[in-house]
PDB file of C-alpha atoms in Angstrom:
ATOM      1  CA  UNK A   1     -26.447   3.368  12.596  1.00 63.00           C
ATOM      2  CA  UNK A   2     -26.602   1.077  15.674  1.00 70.00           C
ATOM      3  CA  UNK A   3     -24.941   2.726  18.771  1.00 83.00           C
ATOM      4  CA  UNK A   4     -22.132   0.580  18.796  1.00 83.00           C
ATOM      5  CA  UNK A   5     -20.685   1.820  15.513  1.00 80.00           C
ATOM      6  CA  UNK A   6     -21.371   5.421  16.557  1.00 84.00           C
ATOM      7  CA  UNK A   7     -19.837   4.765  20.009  1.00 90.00           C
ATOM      8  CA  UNK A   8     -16.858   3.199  17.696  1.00 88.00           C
ATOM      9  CA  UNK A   9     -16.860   6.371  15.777  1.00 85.00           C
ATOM     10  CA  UNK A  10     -16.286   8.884  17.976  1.00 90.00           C
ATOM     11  CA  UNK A  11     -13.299   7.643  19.254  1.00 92.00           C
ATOM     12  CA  UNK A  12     -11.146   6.346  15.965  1.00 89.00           C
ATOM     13  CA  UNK A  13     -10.331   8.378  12.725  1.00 84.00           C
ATOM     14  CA  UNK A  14     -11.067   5.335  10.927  1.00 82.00           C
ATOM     15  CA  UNK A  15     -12.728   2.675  11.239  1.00 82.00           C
ATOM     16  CA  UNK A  16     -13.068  -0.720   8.853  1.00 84.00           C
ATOM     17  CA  UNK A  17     -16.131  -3.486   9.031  1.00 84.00           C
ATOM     18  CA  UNK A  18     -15.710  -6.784   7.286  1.00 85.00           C
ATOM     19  CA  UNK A  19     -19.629  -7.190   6.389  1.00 87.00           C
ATOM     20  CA  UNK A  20     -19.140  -9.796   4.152  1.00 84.00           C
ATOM     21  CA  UNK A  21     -20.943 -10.922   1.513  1.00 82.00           C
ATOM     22  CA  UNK A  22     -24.475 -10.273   2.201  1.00 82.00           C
ATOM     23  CA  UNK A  23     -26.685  -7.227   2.693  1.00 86.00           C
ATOM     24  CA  UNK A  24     -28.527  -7.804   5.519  1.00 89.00           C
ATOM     25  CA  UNK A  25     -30.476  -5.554   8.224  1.00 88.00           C
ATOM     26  CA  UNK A  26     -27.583  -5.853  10.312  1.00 85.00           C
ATOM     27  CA  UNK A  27     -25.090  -4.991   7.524  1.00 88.00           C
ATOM     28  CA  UNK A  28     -26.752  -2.454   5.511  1.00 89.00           C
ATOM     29  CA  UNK A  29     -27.474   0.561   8.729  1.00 88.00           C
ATOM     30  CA  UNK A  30     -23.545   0.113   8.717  1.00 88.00           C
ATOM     31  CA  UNK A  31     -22.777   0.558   5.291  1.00 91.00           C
ATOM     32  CA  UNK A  32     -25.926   3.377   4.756  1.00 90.00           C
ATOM     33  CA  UNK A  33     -23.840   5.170   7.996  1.00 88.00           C
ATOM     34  CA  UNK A  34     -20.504   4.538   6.089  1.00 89.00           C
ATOM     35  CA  UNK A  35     -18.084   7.341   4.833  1.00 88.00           C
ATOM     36  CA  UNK A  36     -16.901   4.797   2.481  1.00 90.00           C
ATOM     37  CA  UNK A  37     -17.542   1.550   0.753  1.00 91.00           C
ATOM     38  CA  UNK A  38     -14.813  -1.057  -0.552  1.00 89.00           C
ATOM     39  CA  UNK A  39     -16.425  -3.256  -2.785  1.00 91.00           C
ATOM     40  CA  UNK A  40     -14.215  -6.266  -3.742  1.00 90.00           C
ATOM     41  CA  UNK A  41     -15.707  -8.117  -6.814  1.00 90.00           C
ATOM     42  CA  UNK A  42     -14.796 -11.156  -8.307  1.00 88.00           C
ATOM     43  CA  UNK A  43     -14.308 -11.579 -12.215  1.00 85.00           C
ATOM     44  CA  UNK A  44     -16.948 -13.762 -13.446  1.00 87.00           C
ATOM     45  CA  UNK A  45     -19.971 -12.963 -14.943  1.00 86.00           C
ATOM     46  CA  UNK A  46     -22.546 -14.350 -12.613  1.00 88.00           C
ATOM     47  CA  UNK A  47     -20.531 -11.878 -10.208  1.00 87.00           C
ATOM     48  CA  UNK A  48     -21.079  -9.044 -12.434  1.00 89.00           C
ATOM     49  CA  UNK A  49     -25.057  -9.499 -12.043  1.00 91.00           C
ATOM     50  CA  UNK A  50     -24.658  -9.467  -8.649  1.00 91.00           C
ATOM     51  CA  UNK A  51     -22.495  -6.952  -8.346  1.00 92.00           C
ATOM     52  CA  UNK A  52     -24.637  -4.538 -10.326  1.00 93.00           C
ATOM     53  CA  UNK A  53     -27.893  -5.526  -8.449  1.00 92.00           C
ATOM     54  CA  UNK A  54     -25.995  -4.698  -4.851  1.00 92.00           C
ATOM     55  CA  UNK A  55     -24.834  -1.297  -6.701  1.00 94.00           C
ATOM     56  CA  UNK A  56     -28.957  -0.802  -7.044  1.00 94.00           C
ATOM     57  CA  UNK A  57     -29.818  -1.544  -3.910  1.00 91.00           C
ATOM     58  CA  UNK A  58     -26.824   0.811  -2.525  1.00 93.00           C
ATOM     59  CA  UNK A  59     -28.266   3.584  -5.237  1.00 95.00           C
ATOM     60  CA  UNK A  60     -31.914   3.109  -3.927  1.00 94.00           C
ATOM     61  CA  UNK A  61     -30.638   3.199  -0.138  1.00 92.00           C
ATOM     62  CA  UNK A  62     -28.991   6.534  -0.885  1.00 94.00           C
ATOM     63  CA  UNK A  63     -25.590   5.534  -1.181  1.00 94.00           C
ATOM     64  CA  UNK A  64     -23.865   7.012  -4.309  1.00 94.00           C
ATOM     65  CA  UNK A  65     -21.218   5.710  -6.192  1.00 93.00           C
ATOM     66  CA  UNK A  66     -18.608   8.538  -4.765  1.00 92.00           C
ATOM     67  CA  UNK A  67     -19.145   6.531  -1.446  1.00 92.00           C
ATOM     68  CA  UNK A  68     -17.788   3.595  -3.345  1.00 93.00           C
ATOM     69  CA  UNK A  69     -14.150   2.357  -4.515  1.00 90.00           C
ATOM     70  CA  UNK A  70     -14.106  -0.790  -6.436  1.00 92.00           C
ATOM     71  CA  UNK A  71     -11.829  -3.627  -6.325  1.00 89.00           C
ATOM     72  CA  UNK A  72     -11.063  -6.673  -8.479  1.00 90.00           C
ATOM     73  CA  UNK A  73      -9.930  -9.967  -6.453  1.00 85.00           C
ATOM     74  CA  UNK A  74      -8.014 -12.109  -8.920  1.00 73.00           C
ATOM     75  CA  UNK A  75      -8.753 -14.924  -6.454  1.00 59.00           C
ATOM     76  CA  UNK A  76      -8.690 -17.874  -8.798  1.00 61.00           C
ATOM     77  CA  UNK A  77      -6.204 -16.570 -11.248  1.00 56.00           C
ATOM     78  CA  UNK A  78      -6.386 -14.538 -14.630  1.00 64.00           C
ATOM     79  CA  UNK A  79      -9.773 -16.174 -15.418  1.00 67.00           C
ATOM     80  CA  UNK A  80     -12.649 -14.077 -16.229  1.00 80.00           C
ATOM     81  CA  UNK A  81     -13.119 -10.686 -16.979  1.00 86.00           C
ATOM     82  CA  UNK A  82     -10.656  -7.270 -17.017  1.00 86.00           C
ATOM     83  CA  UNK A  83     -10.619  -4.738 -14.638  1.00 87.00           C
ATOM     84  CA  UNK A  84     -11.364  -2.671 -18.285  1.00 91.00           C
ATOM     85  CA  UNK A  85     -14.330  -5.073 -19.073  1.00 91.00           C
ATOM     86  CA  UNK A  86     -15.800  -5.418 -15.622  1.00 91.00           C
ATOM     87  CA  UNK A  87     -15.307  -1.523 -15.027  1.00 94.00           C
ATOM     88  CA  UNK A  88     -17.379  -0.999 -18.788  1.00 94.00           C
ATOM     89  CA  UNK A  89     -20.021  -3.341 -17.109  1.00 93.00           C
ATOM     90  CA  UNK A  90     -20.497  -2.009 -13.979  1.00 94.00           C
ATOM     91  CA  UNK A  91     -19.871   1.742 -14.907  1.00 94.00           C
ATOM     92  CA  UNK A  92     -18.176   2.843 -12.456  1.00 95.00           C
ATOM     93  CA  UNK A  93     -14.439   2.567 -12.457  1.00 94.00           C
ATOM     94  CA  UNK A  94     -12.592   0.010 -10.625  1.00 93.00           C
ATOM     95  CA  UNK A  95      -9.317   1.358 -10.006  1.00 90.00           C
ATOM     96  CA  UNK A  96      -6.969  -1.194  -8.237  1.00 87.00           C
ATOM     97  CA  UNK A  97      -6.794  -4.902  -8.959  1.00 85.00           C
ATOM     98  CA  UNK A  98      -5.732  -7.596  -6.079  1.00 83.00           C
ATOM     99  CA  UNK A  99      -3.839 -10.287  -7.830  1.00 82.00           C
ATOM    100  CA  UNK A 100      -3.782 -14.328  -7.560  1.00 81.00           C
ATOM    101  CA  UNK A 101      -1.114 -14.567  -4.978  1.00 86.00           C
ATOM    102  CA  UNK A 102      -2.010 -17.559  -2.941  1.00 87.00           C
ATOM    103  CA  UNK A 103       1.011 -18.402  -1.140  1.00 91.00           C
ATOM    104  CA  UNK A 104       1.988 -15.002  -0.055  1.00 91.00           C
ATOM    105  CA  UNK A 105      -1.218 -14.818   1.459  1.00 88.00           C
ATOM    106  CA  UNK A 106      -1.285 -17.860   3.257  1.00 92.00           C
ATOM    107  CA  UNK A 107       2.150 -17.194   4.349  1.00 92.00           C
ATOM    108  CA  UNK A 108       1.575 -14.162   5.833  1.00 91.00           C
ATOM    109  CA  UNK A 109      -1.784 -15.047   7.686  1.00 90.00           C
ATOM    110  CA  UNK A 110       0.428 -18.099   9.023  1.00 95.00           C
ATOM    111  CA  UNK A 111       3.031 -15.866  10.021  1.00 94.00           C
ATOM    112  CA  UNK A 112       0.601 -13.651  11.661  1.00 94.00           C
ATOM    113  CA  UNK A 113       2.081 -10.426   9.700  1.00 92.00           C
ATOM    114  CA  UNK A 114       0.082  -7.891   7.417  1.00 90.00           C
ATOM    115  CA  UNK A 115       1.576  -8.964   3.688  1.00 89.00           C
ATOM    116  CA  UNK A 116       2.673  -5.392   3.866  1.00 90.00           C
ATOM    117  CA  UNK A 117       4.638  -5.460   6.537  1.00 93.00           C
ATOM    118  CA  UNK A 118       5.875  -9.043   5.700  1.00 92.00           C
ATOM    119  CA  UNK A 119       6.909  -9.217   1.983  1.00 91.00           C
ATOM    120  CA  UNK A 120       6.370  -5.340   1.310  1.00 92.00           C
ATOM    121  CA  UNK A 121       7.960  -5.628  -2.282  1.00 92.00           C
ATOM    122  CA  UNK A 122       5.580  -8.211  -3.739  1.00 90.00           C
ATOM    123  CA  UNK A 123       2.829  -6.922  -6.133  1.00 87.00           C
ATOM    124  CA  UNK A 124       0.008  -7.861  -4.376  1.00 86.00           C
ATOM    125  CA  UNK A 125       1.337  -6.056  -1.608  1.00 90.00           C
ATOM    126  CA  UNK A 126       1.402  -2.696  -3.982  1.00 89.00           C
ATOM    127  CA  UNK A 127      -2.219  -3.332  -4.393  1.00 86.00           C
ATOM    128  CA  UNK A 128      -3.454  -3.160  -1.153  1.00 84.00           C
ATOM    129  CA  UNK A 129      -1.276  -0.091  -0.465  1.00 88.00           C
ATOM    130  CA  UNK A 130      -3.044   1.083  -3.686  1.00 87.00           C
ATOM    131  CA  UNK A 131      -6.441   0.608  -1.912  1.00 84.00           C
ATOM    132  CA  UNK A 132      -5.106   2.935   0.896  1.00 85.00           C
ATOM    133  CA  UNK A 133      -3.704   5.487  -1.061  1.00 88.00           C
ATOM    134  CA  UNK A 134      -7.361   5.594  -2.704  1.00 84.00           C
ATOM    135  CA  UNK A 135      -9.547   5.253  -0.074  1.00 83.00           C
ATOM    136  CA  UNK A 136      -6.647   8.268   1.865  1.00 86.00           C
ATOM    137  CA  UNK A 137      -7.570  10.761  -0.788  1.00 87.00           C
ATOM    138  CA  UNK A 138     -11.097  10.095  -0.926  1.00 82.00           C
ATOM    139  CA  UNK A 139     -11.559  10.475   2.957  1.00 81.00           C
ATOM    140  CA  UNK A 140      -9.058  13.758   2.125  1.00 83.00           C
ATOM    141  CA  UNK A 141     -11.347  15.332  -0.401  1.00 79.00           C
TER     142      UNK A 141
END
């Protein structure tokens, strides 16, 4: 892991990288180093292929799938497949779904507030909170 992230490590219980959507040689020493993986996966198929080659790649770098929770971005809607059917694909479970909640979202970036914090009662806010509570017990057990 490069020295930065270790430096970062010893001095914060947690700590979250955005590596976006590529594996690269500067992504994957971070995610090979990581306690824990969040995977967010869209719902179409040609996501699905992808999706199961990166879960692969993380098996054949030594990351196993207890490293990983899985989550479902409903970013364009109800289109595509299940959390059921893309969990049966993948096989691995996918626990928590993020639902199609555009204007929330773009309020609360514009209002410079965590949706949590902002509109704590809307469902998409549950979700994340979901994420938390799973990735909490994981980093627990």
């Amino acid at each position: 892991m490069p020295p930065l992230f270790e430096a970062v490590r010893s001095r914060y219980n947690y700590v979250f990288v955005d590596v976006g959507r590529t594996l690269s040689r500067i992504s994957m020493p971070v995610l090979i180093g990581a306690d824990y993986i969040i995977v967010v996966l869209g719902a179409d198929p040609a996501t699905v292929k992808l999706a199961r080659a990166c879960l692969e790649f993380f098996t054949a770098a030594g990351i196993t799938s207890r490293r990983l929770i899985l989550g479902l971005s409903r970013a364009v809607g109800r289109a595509g497949l299940t959390r059921d059917e893309l969990s049966n694909r993948l096989g691995l479970p996918v626990p928590v779904t993020i639902p199609h909640d555009p204007d929330r979202f773009d309020a609360a970036l514009a209002g410079g507030l965590p949706l949590t914090v902002r509109e704590p009662q809307a469902s998409s806010a549950a979700s994340f909170e979901e994420i938390i509570r799973l990735f909490t017990r994981a980093v627990a057990s």
